[in-house]
PDB file of C-alpha atoms in Angstrom:
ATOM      1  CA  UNK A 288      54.902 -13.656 -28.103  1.00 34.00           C
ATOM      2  CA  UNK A 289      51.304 -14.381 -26.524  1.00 43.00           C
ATOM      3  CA  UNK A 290      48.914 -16.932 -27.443  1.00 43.00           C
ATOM      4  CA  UNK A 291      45.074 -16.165 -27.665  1.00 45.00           C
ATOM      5  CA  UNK A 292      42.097 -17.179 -28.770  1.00 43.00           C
ATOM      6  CA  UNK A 293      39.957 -14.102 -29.917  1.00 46.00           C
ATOM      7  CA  UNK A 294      39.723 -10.356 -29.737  1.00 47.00           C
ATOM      8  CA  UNK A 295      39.780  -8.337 -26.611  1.00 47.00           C
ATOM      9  CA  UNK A 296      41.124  -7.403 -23.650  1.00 47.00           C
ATOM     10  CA  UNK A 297      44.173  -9.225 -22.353  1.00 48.00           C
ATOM     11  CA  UNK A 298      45.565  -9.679 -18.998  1.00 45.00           C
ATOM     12  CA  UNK A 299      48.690 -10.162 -18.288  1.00 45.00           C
ATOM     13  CA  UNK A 300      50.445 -12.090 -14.816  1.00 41.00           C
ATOM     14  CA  UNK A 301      51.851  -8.526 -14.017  1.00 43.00           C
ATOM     15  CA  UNK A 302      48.300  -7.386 -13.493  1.00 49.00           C
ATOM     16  CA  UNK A 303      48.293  -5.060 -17.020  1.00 50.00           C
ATOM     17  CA  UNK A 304      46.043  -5.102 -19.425  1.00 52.00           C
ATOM     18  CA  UNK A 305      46.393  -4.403 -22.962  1.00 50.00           C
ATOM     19  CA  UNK A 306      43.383  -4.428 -26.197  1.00 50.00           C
ATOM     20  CA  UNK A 307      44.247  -6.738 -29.016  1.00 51.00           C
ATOM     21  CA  UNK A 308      42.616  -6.685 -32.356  1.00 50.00           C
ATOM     22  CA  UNK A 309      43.896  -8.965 -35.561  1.00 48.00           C
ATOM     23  CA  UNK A 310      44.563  -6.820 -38.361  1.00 46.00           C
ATOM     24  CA  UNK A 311      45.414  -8.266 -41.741  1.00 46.00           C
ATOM     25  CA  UNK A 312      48.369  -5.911 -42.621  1.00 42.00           C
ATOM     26  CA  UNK A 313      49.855  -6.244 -39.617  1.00 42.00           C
ATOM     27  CA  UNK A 314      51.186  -9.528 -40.674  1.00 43.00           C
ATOM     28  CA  UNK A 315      50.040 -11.489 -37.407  1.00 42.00           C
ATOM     29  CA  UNK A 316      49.221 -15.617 -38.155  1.00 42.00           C
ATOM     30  CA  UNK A 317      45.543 -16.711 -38.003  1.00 44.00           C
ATOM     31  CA  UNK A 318      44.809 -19.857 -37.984  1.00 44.00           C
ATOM     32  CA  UNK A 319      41.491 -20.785 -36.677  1.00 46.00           C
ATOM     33  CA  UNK A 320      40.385 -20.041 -33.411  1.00 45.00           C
ATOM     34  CA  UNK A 321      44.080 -19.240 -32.294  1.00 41.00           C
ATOM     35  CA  UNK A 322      46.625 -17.009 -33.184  1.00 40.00           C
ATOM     36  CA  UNK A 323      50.002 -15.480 -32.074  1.00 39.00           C
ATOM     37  CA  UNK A 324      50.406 -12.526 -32.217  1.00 38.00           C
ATOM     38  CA  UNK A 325      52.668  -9.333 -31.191  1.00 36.00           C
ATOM     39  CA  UNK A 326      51.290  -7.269 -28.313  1.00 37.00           C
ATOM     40  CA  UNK A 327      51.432  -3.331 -29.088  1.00 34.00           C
ATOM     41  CA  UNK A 328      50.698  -1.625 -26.130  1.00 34.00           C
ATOM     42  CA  UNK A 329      47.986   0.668 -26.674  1.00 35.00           C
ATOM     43  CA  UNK A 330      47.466   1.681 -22.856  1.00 41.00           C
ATOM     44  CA  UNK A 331      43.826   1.440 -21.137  1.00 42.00           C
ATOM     45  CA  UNK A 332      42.972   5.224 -22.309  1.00 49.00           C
ATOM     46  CA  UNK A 333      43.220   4.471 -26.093  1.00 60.00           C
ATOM     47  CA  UNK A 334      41.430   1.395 -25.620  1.00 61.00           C
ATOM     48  CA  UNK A 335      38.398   2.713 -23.264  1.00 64.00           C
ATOM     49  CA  UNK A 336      38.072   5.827 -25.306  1.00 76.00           C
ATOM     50  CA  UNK A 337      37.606   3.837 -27.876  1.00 86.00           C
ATOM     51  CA  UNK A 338      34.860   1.542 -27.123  1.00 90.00           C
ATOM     52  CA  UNK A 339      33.849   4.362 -24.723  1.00 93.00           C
ATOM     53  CA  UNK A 340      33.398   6.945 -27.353  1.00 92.00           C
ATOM     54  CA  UNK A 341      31.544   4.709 -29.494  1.00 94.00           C
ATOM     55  CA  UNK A 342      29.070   4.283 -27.416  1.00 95.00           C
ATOM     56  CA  UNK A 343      28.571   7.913 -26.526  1.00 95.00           C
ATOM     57  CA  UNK A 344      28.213   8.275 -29.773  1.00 94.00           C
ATOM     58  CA  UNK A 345      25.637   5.645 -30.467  1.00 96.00           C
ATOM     59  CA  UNK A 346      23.736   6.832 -27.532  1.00 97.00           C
ATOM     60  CA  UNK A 347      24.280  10.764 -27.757  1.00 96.00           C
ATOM     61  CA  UNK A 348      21.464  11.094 -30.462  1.00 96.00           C
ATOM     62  CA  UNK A 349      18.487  10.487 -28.025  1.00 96.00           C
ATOM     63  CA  UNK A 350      19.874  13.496 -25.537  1.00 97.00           C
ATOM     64  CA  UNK A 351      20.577  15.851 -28.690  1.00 96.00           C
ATOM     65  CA  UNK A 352      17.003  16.222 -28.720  1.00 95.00           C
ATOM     66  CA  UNK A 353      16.675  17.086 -25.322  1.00 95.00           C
ATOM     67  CA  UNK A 354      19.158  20.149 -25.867  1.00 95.00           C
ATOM     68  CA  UNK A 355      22.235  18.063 -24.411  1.00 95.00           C
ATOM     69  CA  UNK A 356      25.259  18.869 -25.789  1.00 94.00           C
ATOM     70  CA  UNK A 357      27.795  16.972 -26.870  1.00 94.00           C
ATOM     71  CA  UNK A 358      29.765  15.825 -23.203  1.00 94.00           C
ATOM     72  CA  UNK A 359      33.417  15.863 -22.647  1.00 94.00           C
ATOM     73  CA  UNK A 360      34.489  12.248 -21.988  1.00 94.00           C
ATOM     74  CA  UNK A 361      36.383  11.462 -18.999  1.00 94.00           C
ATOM     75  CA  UNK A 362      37.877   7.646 -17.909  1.00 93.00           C
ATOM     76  CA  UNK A 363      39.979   7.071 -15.138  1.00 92.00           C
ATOM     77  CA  UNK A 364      40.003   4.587 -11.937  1.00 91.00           C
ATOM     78  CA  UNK A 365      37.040   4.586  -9.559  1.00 91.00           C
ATOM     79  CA  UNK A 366      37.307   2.700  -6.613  1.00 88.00           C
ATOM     80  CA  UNK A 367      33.219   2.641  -6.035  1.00 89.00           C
ATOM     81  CA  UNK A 368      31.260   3.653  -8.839  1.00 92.00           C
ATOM     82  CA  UNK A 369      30.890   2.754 -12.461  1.00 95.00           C
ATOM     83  CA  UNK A 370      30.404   6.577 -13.737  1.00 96.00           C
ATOM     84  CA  UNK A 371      29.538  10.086 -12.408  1.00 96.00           C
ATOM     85  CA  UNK A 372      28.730  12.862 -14.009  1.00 96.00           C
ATOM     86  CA  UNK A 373      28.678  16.965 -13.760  1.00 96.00           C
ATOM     87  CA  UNK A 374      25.476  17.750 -15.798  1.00 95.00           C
ATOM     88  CA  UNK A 375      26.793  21.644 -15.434  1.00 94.00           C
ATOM     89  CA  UNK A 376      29.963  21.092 -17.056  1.00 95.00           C
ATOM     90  CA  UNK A 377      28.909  18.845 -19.224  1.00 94.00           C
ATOM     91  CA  UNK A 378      31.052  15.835 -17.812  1.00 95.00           C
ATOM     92  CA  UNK A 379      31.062  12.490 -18.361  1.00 96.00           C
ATOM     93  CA  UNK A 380      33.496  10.145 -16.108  1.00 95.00           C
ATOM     94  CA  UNK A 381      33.649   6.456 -16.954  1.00 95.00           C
ATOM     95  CA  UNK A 382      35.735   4.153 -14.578  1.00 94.00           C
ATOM     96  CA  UNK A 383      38.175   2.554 -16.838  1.00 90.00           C
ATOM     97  CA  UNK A 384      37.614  -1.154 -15.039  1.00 90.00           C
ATOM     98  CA  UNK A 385      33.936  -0.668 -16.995  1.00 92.00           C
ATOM     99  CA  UNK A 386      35.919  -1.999 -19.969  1.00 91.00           C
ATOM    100  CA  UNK A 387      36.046  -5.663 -18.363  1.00 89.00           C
ATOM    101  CA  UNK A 388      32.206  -5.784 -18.098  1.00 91.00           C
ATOM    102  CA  UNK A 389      30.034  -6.794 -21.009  1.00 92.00           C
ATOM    103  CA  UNK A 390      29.043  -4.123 -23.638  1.00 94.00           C
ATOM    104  CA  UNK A 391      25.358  -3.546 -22.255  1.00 95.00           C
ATOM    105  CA  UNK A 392      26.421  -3.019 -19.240  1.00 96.00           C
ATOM    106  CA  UNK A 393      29.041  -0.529 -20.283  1.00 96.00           C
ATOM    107  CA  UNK A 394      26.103   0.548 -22.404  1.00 97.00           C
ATOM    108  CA  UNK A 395      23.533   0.869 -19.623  1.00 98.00           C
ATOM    109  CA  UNK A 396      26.087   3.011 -17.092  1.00 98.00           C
ATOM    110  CA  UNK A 397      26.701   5.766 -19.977  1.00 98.00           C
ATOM    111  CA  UNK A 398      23.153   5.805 -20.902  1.00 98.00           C
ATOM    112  CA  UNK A 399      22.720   6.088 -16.964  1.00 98.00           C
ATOM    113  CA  UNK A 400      24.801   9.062 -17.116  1.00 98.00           C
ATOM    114  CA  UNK A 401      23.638  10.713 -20.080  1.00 98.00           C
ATOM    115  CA  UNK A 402      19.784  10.391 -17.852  1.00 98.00           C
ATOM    116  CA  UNK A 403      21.772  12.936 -15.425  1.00 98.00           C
ATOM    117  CA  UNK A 404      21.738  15.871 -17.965  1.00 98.00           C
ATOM    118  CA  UNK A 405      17.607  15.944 -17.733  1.00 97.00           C
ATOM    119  CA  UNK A 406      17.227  14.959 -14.337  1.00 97.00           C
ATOM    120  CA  UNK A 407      20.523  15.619 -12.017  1.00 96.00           C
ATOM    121  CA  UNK A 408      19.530  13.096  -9.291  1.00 96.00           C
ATOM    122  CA  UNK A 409      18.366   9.798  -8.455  1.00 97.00           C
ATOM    123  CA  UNK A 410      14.273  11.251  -8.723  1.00 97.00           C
ATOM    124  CA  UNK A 411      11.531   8.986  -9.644  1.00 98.00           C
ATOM    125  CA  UNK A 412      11.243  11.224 -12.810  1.00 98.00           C
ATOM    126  CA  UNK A 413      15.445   9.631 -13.241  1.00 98.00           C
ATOM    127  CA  UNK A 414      14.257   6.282 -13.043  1.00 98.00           C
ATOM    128  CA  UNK A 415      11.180   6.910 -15.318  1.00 98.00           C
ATOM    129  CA  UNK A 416      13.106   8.407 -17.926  1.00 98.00           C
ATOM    130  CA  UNK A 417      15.728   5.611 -17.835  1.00 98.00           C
ATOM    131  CA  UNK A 418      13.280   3.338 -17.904  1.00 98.00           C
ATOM    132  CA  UNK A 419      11.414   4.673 -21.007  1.00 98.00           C
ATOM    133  CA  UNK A 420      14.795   5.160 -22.741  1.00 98.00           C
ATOM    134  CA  UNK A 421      15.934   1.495 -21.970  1.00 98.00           C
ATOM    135  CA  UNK A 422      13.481  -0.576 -21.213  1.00 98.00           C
ATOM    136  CA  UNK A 423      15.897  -3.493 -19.511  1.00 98.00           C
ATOM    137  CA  UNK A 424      18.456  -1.193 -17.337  1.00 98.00           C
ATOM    138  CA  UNK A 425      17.267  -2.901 -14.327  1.00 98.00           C
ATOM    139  CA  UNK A 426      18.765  -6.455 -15.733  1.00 97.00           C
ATOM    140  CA  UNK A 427      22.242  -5.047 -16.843  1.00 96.00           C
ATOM    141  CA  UNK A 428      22.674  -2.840 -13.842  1.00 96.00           C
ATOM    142  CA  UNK A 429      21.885  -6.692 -11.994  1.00 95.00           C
ATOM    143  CA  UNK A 430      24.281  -7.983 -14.210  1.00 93.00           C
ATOM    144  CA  UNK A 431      27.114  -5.423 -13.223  1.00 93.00           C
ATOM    145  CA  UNK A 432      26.180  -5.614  -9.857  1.00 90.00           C
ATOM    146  CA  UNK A 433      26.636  -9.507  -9.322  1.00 89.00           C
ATOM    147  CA  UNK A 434      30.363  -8.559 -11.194  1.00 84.00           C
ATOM    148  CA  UNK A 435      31.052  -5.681  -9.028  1.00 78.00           C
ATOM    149  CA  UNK A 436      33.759  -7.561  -7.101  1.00 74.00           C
ATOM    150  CA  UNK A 437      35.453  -8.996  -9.924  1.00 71.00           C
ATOM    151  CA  UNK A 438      35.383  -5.434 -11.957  1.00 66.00           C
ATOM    152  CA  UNK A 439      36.368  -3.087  -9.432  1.00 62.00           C
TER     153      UNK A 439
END
């Protein structure tokens, strides 16, 4: 038995992390801002291809009209970057430890990604296109950034 306060990811002393979400059929007491609950280990995949695949889908839209399609989703440990991606296979890789950081920012490194399917570098014409697709990339990546020790 673990106590918490809200929704999210969990760490544990033994260095493992687990997602936790209150469901009302599972039976789990709620009282206020604290509960107890019973851990089911989900693993990091389910949980990152989860939120990951959300947001690929929230953001996947704006590329469809660009002829992308639809990119195979990849997550698995990076020691030194966020993402990459293989515009040729139509690849995707997300560093699982991108699930610590806060949504935009998880937000901002797919959309980053995504940006590689039009322009496969690090161009001007990139960074334009980013820009023009979201506007405040420049803060979140900042944000990430100043984090990068404590994520990776």
């Amino acid at each position: 038995v673990l106590t918490i306060k809200k929704e999210g990811l969990v760490g544990l002393t033994n260095g493992e992390r687990y997602d936790v979400q209150f469901l009302p059929e599972s039976g789990n007491y709620v009282s206020g801002e604290k509960a107890i609950v019973y851990i089911k280990a989900i693993g990091q995949g389910g949980a990152g291809a989860a939120v990951f695949g959300e947001i690929v889908e929230e953001l996947y839209p704006v590329f469809q009209k660009y002829g992308v399609a639809p990119p195979v989703l990849r997550i698995r440990n990076m020691d030194t970057r966020w993402g990459s991606c293989l515009p040729g296979k139509g690849v995707i890789t997300l560093n699982k430890r991108l699930l610590e950081a806060p949504r935009n920012c998880i937000e901002y490194v797919v959309m980053h990604e995504f940006c590689h399917f039009i322009h496969p570098n690090h161009s001007k014409h990139f960074y334009d296109f980013l820009a023009m697709l979201m506007p405040d990339w420049k803060e979140r990546k900042k944000v990430l950034d100043s984090n990068a020790a404590y994520y990776l």
